[in-house]
Amino acid sequence: MPELPEVETVRRGLEPALAGRTLVAVEARRKDLRFPFPDKFAERLTGRTITALTRRAKYLLADLDDGNVLIAHLGMSGSFRVEDSVPGGFHHERSKRAAHDHVVLTTDRGVRVTYNDPRRFGFMLLVPRTELGDHPLLRTLGIEPLGNELSGAYLLSVLTKRATSLKAALLDQKIVAGLGNIYVCEALHRAGLSPKRAAKTLTPARAKALAAAIRAVLEEAVQAGGSSLRDHARTDGELGYFQHAFRVYDRTGQPCPKRGCKGMVRRVVQNGRSTFWCPACQK
DNA sequence: ACCAGCTCCTGCTTGC
DNA sequence: TGCAAGCAGGAGCTGG
């Protein structure tokens, strides 16, 4: 599921359920996801109050009142669902234990938050807040694309140092943190840039267009609640709807939606991952 | 220091 | 219908 817009959608869904709430019960139903859970994971979380729920790139960060931060990454297939209790328990229909429910948090307001992840590429870690910036997973992350640092000048300075393709460079979290396969394809189409173009051939004008395209596509996607393909992004089970706004992603053989363009969307594989693009208008 | 390929895992879709 | 192959929104690790 998750690139930046999906993770941000999850964050917004979790915030009212978790921010300011105390965890009265925590259950980890297996010993690991992608990585082992920290020692005494459930015990360390139980009784803690979550003081803030934020996001960095594709990471969810829950600040705890003991100075630690719960880092959660959804991998490819992770999702959270939030269920309110009713007198006597939880709604029967939705409270069923589902396959791949790995972590269950219960708050002092009787809300249950369940992490589900079939492929188990996601993970949860506990790190002291003071060491967050030094953590190997976060230390090397590039800029937040929805912040003030994203500009043509930034992209130009970073991308022209790379020997690889624009597509591969934009997937690198050290450059722009939070982009994934969908939004890189969409941003490159909007900017009229070929995914196969060598990153170092970027010009100031093209870099400026690319920065604008990245910002626009991410903002629109967040607005739409992210994209829902095989999984859904939202904690309430509703679907995001940005997938209906895709211009190239997963649209092989369909006409290029760009005004006046007579091209057709094609799929190629770059670095082992599908790239969707229009050879007619992306140069 | 890059860079590309491999890998983790399950489930859905596609083609025979 | 069955079955195998291919593919999936991520990213750490390895070897070149």
Short mmCIF file of C-alpha atoms (C1' of nucleotides) in Angstrom, two decimals:
data_model
loop_
_atom_site.label_atom_id
_atom_site.label_comp_id
_atom_site.label_asym_id
_atom_site.label_seq_id
_atom_site.Cartn_x
_atom_site.Cartn_y
_atom_site.Cartn_z
CA MET A 1 0.00 0.00 0.00
CA PRO A 2 2.07 2.73 1.34
CA GLU A 3 3.95 5.61 -0.12
CA LEU A 4 3.92 9.02 1.52
CA PRO A 5 0.24 9.87 0.78
CA GLU A 6 -0.95 6.52 2.08
CA VAL A 7 1.16 6.74 5.23
CA GLU A 8 -0.07 10.29 5.83
CA THR A 9 -3.65 9.04 5.39
CA VAL A 10 -2.99 6.34 7.96
CA ARG A 11 -1.46 8.90 10.33
CA ARG A 12 -4.53 11.10 10.08
CA GLY A 13 -6.75 8.11 10.72
CA LEU A 14 -4.78 6.98 13.74
CA GLU A 15 -4.28 10.38 15.32
CA PRO A 16 -7.73 10.80 16.89
CA ALA A 17 -7.61 7.24 18.20
CA LEU A 18 -4.09 7.35 19.63
CA ALA A 19 -2.82 10.88 20.28
CA GLY A 20 -3.17 11.73 23.95
CA ARG A 21 -4.41 8.22 24.71
CA THR A 22 -2.94 5.66 27.08
CA LEU A 23 -2.40 2.09 25.96
CA VAL A 24 -4.12 -0.24 28.41
CA ALA A 25 -3.38 -3.44 26.51
CA VAL A 26 -0.80 -4.36 23.88
CA GLU A 27 -0.53 -7.66 22.11
CA ALA A 28 2.19 -8.77 19.67
CA ARG A 29 0.99 -12.03 18.22
CA ARG A 30 4.31 -13.16 16.80
CA LYS A 31 7.92 -12.51 17.62
CA ASP A 32 8.86 -10.68 14.46
CA LEU A 33 7.72 -8.90 11.34
CA ARG A 34 10.51 -7.87 9.02
CA PHE A 35 12.68 -7.46 12.11
CA PRO A 36 12.16 -8.99 15.56
CA PHE A 37 10.00 -6.90 17.87
CA PRO A 38 12.10 -5.21 20.56
CA ASP A 39 12.55 -7.16 23.81
CA LYS A 40 9.51 -6.83 26.05
CA PHE A 41 7.75 -4.87 23.31
CA ALA A 42 4.23 -5.26 24.68
CA GLU A 43 5.30 -4.68 28.27
CA ARG A 44 7.19 -1.53 27.36
CA LEU A 45 4.16 -0.08 25.56
CA THR A 46 1.53 -1.03 28.09
CA GLY A 47 0.59 1.89 30.33
CA ARG A 48 2.35 4.42 28.09
CA THR A 49 0.60 7.51 26.82
CA ILE A 50 1.10 8.53 23.20
CA THR A 51 1.86 12.23 23.24
CA ALA A 52 2.06 12.82 19.48
CA LEU A 53 1.68 10.92 16.24
CA THR A 54 3.80 12.21 13.38
CA ARG A 55 5.27 11.02 10.10
CA ARG A 56 8.74 11.14 8.59
CA ALA A 57 8.89 9.89 4.97
CA LYS A 58 7.05 6.56 5.08
CA TYR A 59 7.59 6.08 8.81
CA LEU A 60 4.93 6.62 11.45
CA LEU A 61 6.34 7.97 14.72
CA ALA A 62 4.41 7.69 17.98
CA ASP A 63 6.00 9.67 20.80
CA LEU A 64 5.59 8.01 24.18
CA ASP A 65 5.53 9.63 27.61
CA ASP A 66 8.64 7.68 28.66
CA GLY A 67 10.82 9.40 26.08
CA ASN A 68 10.77 6.61 23.54
CA VAL A 69 9.33 6.70 20.05
CA LEU A 70 7.45 3.83 18.50
CA ILE A 71 8.56 3.67 14.87
CA ALA A 72 6.21 1.84 12.54
CA HIS A 73 6.78 1.10 8.87
CA LEU A 74 4.06 -0.53 6.77
CA GLY A 75 6.32 -2.21 4.24
CA MET A 76 4.38 -3.26 1.15
CA SER A 77 1.22 -4.65 2.70
CA GLY A 78 0.83 -3.19 6.19
CA SER A 79 -2.39 -1.53 7.33
CA PHE A 80 -4.02 -0.36 10.51
CA ARG A 81 -7.67 -0.54 11.37
CA VAL A 82 -9.40 1.33 14.17
CA GLU A 83 -12.41 -0.15 15.91
CA ASP A 84 -14.53 1.56 18.53
CA SER A 85 -15.95 -0.49 21.34
CA VAL A 86 -19.64 -0.55 22.14
CA PRO A 87 -21.10 -1.37 25.55
CA GLY A 88 -20.25 -5.00 26.20
CA GLY A 89 -17.32 -5.21 23.81
CA PHE A 90 -16.50 -4.49 20.23
CA HIS A 91 -18.83 -4.56 17.27
CA HIS A 92 -19.11 -8.25 16.59
CA GLU A 93 -18.83 -8.06 12.84
CA ARG A 94 -15.61 -6.06 12.72
CA SER A 95 -13.93 -7.40 15.82
CA LYS A 96 -13.20 -10.77 14.30
CA ARG A 97 -9.57 -11.73 14.45
CA ALA A 98 -8.39 -11.59 10.86
CA ALA A 99 -5.54 -13.45 9.23
CA HIS A 100 -2.25 -11.54 9.57
CA ASP A 101 -3.37 -9.38 12.48
CA HIS A 102 0.00 -9.08 14.20
CA VAL A 103 -0.29 -6.26 16.74
CA VAL A 104 -3.31 -5.10 18.72
CA LEU A 105 -3.33 -1.91 20.80
CA THR A 106 -6.22 -1.04 23.10
CA THR A 107 -6.57 2.50 24.47
CA ASP A 108 -8.08 3.88 27.63
CA ARG A 109 -11.05 5.04 25.55
CA GLY A 110 -11.81 1.50 24.55
CA VAL A 111 -10.57 1.89 21.02
CA ARG A 112 -8.74 -0.99 19.43
CA VAL A 113 -6.03 -0.40 16.82
CA THR A 114 -4.90 -3.49 14.91
CA TYR A 115 -1.87 -3.78 12.65
CA ASN A 116 -2.30 -6.26 9.80
CA ASP A 117 0.48 -7.18 7.37
CA PRO A 118 0.27 -10.28 5.15
CA ARG A 119 3.75 -9.99 3.68
CA ARG A 120 5.35 -8.85 6.92
CA PHE A 121 7.73 -6.41 5.27
CA GLY A 122 6.64 -3.85 7.85
CA PHE A 123 8.15 -3.47 11.30
CA MET A 124 7.88 -1.73 14.66
CA LEU A 125 10.78 -0.48 16.74
CA LEU A 126 11.27 1.47 19.96
CA VAL A 127 13.94 4.16 19.93
CA PRO A 128 14.70 6.92 22.45
CA ARG A 129 13.52 10.27 21.10
CA THR A 130 16.96 11.74 21.63
CA GLU A 131 18.50 9.09 19.35
CA LEU A 132 15.90 9.27 16.61
CA GLY A 133 17.96 11.45 14.32
CA ASP A 134 20.92 9.10 14.62
CA HIS A 135 18.93 5.98 13.92
CA PRO A 136 20.29 4.17 10.83
CA LEU A 137 16.83 3.98 9.26
CA LEU A 138 16.15 7.70 9.57
CA ARG A 139 19.60 9.26 9.50
CA THR A 140 20.11 9.01 5.76
CA LEU A 141 16.65 10.09 4.67
CA GLY A 142 16.43 12.93 2.18
CA ILE A 143 14.08 15.88 2.32
CA GLU A 144 10.34 15.79 2.97
CA PRO A 145 8.76 16.56 -0.39
CA LEU A 146 5.84 18.46 1.11
CA GLY A 147 8.11 20.73 3.13
CA ASN A 148 9.91 23.89 2.12
CA GLU A 149 13.12 22.20 1.04
CA LEU A 150 11.80 20.72 -2.19
CA SER A 151 12.80 22.98 -5.05
CA GLY A 152 14.23 22.80 -8.52
CA ALA A 153 17.56 23.96 -7.16
CA TYR A 154 17.64 21.13 -4.61
CA LEU A 155 16.76 18.47 -7.17
CA LEU A 156 19.27 19.82 -9.63
CA SER A 157 22.06 19.81 -7.08
CA VAL A 158 21.39 16.27 -5.91
CA LEU A 159 20.25 14.50 -9.06
CA THR A 160 23.04 15.73 -11.31
CA LYS A 161 25.51 13.91 -9.05
CA ARG A 162 23.93 10.56 -9.82
CA ALA A 163 24.92 8.14 -12.55
CA THR A 164 21.58 6.35 -12.63
CA SER A 165 18.22 7.03 -14.29
CA LEU A 166 15.80 9.66 -13.07
CA LYS A 167 13.38 6.92 -12.08
CA ALA A 168 15.89 5.05 -9.95
CA ALA A 169 17.23 8.22 -8.39
CA LEU A 170 13.77 9.41 -7.35
CA LEU A 171 13.02 6.07 -5.72
CA ASP A 172 16.11 6.53 -3.55
CA GLN A 173 14.86 7.69 -0.15
CA LYS A 174 18.15 9.53 0.44
CA ILE A 175 17.14 12.07 -2.20
CA VAL A 176 13.43 12.66 -1.70
CA ALA A 177 11.98 10.72 1.22
CA GLY A 178 8.53 9.27 0.76
CA LEU A 179 8.23 8.75 -2.97
CA GLY A 180 7.57 5.21 -4.20
CA ASN A 181 6.91 3.52 -7.49
CA ILE A 182 3.48 5.00 -8.15
CA TYR A 183 4.23 8.63 -7.39
CA VAL A 184 7.59 8.64 -9.14
CA CYS A 185 5.89 7.43 -12.32
CA GLU A 186 3.10 9.98 -11.93
CA ALA A 187 5.43 12.89 -11.15
CA LEU A 188 7.70 12.16 -14.11
CA HIS A 189 4.71 12.08 -16.44
CA ARG A 190 3.42 15.38 -15.11
CA ALA A 191 6.85 16.90 -15.56
CA GLY A 192 7.18 15.55 -19.11
CA LEU A 193 10.42 13.76 -18.20
CA SER A 194 11.41 10.29 -19.31
CA PRO A 195 12.05 7.83 -16.47
CA LYS A 196 14.98 6.53 -18.52
CA ARG A 197 16.68 9.90 -18.77
CA ALA A 198 20.01 9.98 -16.97
CA ALA A 199 19.56 11.95 -13.76
CA LYS A 200 22.65 14.02 -14.47
CA THR A 201 21.12 15.45 -17.65
CA LEU A 202 18.57 17.44 -15.66
CA THR A 203 18.50 21.18 -16.41
CA PRO A 204 17.34 23.98 -14.11
CA ALA A 205 14.05 24.34 -15.97
CA ARG A 206 13.37 20.61 -15.94
CA ALA A 207 14.31 20.34 -12.29
CA LYS A 208 11.87 23.11 -11.46
CA ALA A 209 9.10 21.34 -13.36
CA LEU A 210 9.92 18.10 -11.58
CA ALA A 211 9.79 19.69 -8.13
CA ALA A 212 6.41 21.20 -8.94
CA ALA A 213 5.11 17.90 -10.29
CA ILE A 214 6.23 15.97 -7.21
CA ARG A 215 4.60 18.45 -4.89
CA ALA A 216 1.38 18.57 -6.88
CA VAL A 217 0.90 14.84 -7.21
CA LEU A 218 1.59 14.21 -3.54
CA GLU A 219 -0.71 17.00 -2.38
CA GLU A 220 -3.51 15.76 -4.60
CA ALA A 221 -3.00 12.20 -3.44
CA VAL A 222 -3.05 13.16 0.25
CA GLN A 223 -6.22 15.13 -0.45
CA ALA A 224 -7.78 12.01 -1.98
CA GLY A 225 -6.87 9.81 0.98
CA GLY A 226 -4.10 8.07 -0.94
CA SER A 227 -4.41 5.30 -3.50
CA SER A 228 -6.12 1.99 -2.87
CA LEU A 229 -5.04 -0.86 -5.10
CA ARG A 230 -4.98 -4.31 -3.55
CA ASP A 231 -5.22 -2.96 -0.02
CA HIS A 232 -6.91 0.05 1.35
CA ALA A 233 -5.13 2.96 2.88
CA ARG A 234 -7.56 4.09 5.49
CA THR A 235 -7.91 3.04 9.10
CA ASP A 236 -11.71 3.00 8.82
CA GLY A 237 -11.70 0.50 5.99
CA GLU A 238 -12.77 3.08 3.40
CA LEU A 239 -10.83 3.34 0.16
CA GLY A 240 -8.60 6.19 -0.89
CA TYR A 241 -9.50 7.27 -4.39
CA PHE A 242 -6.36 8.70 -5.96
CA GLN A 243 -5.96 5.53 -8.06
CA HIS A 244 -8.71 6.95 -10.27
CA ALA A 245 -6.48 9.94 -10.97
CA PHE A 246 -3.47 7.93 -12.15
CA ARG A 247 -2.26 9.19 -15.52
CA VAL A 248 0.20 6.40 -16.28
CA TYR A 249 0.55 3.99 -13.35
CA ASP A 250 -0.89 0.57 -14.25
CA ARG A 251 -2.39 1.99 -17.47
CA THR A 252 -0.35 0.06 -20.03
CA GLY A 253 -1.80 0.35 -23.52
CA GLN A 254 -4.18 3.17 -22.66
CA PRO A 255 -3.97 6.53 -24.39
CA CYS A 256 -1.79 9.15 -22.73
CA PRO A 257 -4.13 11.51 -20.89
CA LYS A 258 -2.00 14.57 -21.56
CA ARG A 259 -3.86 17.14 -23.61
CA GLY A 260 -2.89 16.96 -27.25
CA CYS A 261 -0.64 13.92 -26.76
CA LYS A 262 -1.36 11.02 -29.07
CA GLY A 263 0.95 8.61 -27.26
CA MET A 264 0.15 5.40 -25.47
CA VAL A 265 1.19 4.39 -21.97
CA ARG A 266 3.91 1.77 -21.91
CA ARG A 267 5.40 -0.44 -19.24
CA VAL A 268 9.10 -1.13 -18.93
CA VAL A 269 11.09 -2.70 -16.13
CA GLN A 270 13.80 -0.60 -14.53
CA ASN A 271 15.91 -1.94 -11.66
CA GLY A 272 13.46 -4.78 -11.34
CA ARG A 273 10.39 -2.60 -10.95
CA SER A 274 7.64 -1.62 -13.34
CA THR A 275 7.80 1.84 -14.83
CA PHE A 276 4.77 3.28 -16.59
CA TRP A 277 5.30 6.18 -18.95
CA CYS A 278 4.37 7.82 -22.25
CA PRO A 279 7.25 7.80 -24.74
CA ALA A 280 5.52 10.49 -26.80
CA CYS A 281 5.47 13.28 -24.23
CA GLN A 282 8.09 12.25 -21.67
CA LYS A 283 11.52 13.20 -22.92
"C1'" DA B 1 30.77 6.03 -2.66
"C1'" DC B 2 27.52 4.41 -5.95
"C1'" DC B 3 24.71 0.98 -8.43
"C1'" DA B 4 22.01 -3.09 -9.78
"C1'" DG B 5 20.37 -7.40 -8.35
"C1'" DC B 6 18.60 -10.34 -4.78
"C1'" DT B 7 15.90 -11.09 -0.95
"C1'" DC B 8 12.30 -11.24 2.62
"C1'" DC B 9 6.70 -12.96 2.45
"C1'" DT B 10 1.81 -13.83 1.04
"C1'" DG B 11 -1.81 -13.46 -2.19
"C1'" DC B 12 -3.88 -12.18 -6.40
"C1'" DT B 13 -3.97 -12.46 -11.52
"C1'" DT B 14 -2.67 -14.53 -15.79
"C1'" DG B 15 -1.85 -18.08 -19.06
"C1'" DC B 16 -1.74 -22.79 -20.34
"C1'" DT C 1 -11.05 -26.36 -12.71
"C1'" DG C 2 -5.94 -26.81 -11.51
"C1'" DC C 3 -1.50 -25.36 -11.38
"C1'" DA C 4 2.68 -22.66 -12.04
"C1'" DA C 5 4.58 -18.40 -13.12
"C1'" DG C 6 4.58 -13.63 -12.66
"C1'" DC C 7 3.58 -9.64 -10.29
"C1'" DA C 8 2.72 -6.31 -6.26
"C1'" DG C 9 2.75 0.25 -3.22
"C1'" DG C 10 9.61 -1.22 0.23
"C1'" DA C 11 14.15 -1.21 1.26
"C1'" DG C 12 18.29 -3.59 3.54
"C1'" DC C 13 22.01 -6.34 2.10
"C1'" DT C 14 25.53 -8.04 -1.08
"C1'" DG C 15 28.99 -8.02 -4.47
"C1'" DG C 16 30.88 -5.52 -8.34
#
